[in-house]
C-alpha positions in Angstrom: -10.8 17.5 62.8 -8.7 18.5 59.8 -9.2 16.9 56.5 -5.7 17.6 55.3 -6.9 19.8 52.5 -6.4 23.6 52.1 -8.7 26.0 50.4 -7.2 28.3 47.8 -7.9 32.0 48.7 -6.3 33.5 45.6 -8.5 34.9 42.9 -7.8 32.4 40.1 -9.4 34.7 37.5 -6.9 37.4 38.2 -3.5 37.1 36.5 -0.3 37.4 38.6 1.0 39.9 36.1 -0.1 42.1 33.3 1.7 42.8 30.1 1.4 46.4 28.8 2.8 48.4 25.9 3.9 52.0 26.3 4.3 54.8 23.8 5.6 58.3 24.2 5.2 61.0 21.6 6.5 64.4 20.7 8.7 66.3 23.2 8.4 63.5 25.7 10.5 61.3 23.4 13.3 63.9 23.7 12.8 64.3 27.5 12.9 60.6 28.2 15.1 59.2 25.5 12.6 56.6 24.4 9.6 56.1 22.2 8.2 52.6 22.9 8.5 49.9 25.5 6.9 46.6 26.6 6.7 45.5 30.2 5.2 43.1 32.6 3.9 44.5 35.9 2.2 43.0 38.9 -1.5 42.6 38.8 -3.2 45.7 39.9 -0.6 48.0 38.4 -1.4 51.6 37.5 -0.2 54.2 35.0 2.1 55.5 37.8 3.7 52.0 38.0 4.4 52.2 34.3 6.3 55.4 34.9 8.2 54.0 37.8 9.3 51.0 35.7 10.3 53.2 32.8 12.4 55.3 35.3 14.1 52.1 36.6 15.1 51.2 33.0 15.8 54.6 31.5 16.7 56.9 34.4 15.1 59.5 36.7 14.4 61.9 33.9 11.5 59.8 32.8 9.7 60.2 36.1 10.5 64.0 36.1 9.1 64.3 32.6 5.8 62.5 33.3 4.9 62.8 37.0 4.9 65.6 39.6 4.6 63.8 42.9 2.0 61.1 42.5 0.1 62.8 39.7 0.7 63.3 36.0 2.6 66.5 35.3 0.6 69.4 34.0 0.5 69.1 30.2 1.0 65.4 30.2 -1.9 63.4 28.9 -2.1 59.6 29.3 -4.5 57.4 27.4 -5.1 53.7 27.9 -6.2 51.6 25.0 -7.7 48.2 25.7 -9.5 45.7 23.6 -12.7 47.4 24.7 -12.0 51.1 25.0 -9.7 54.0 24.5 -9.8 56.5 27.5 -7.9 59.3 29.1 -6.2 58.1 32.2 -4.8 59.4 35.5 -1.7 58.2 37.4 -3.9 55.9 39.5 -5.8 54.3 36.6 -5.5 50.5 36.9 -4.2 48.5 33.9 -5.2 45.1 32.5 -3.2 42.6 30.5 -2.8 43.8 26.9 -3.4 47.5 27.6 -1.4 50.1 25.7 -0.5 53.3 27.5 0.3 56.4 25.5 1.8 59.6 26.9 1.8 62.9 25.1 2.5 66.5 26.0 -0.1 69.1 25.2 0.1 72.8 25.7 
């Protein structure tokens, strides 16, 4: 017999979206045409999702400058700064609300 109620299966502690800040430095500013951006991405988004969103906004040169296939291009270093840490990241590093992603090119 049904009671007429439904059980929520969504994770109520997980936000539906994450807001992140993005910064590019040095030669990447020239290659992409931008220095800073703010964006909202779906929960579970990764550094690669940031690059894809930037490419949607600024053009395909952004993706070419930062990624090769599904990995960061050789010489591109990404770091993620959160309220708790500041760590080097890969393209598949997950992001949380409030994170700041910084891309730089190193020789």
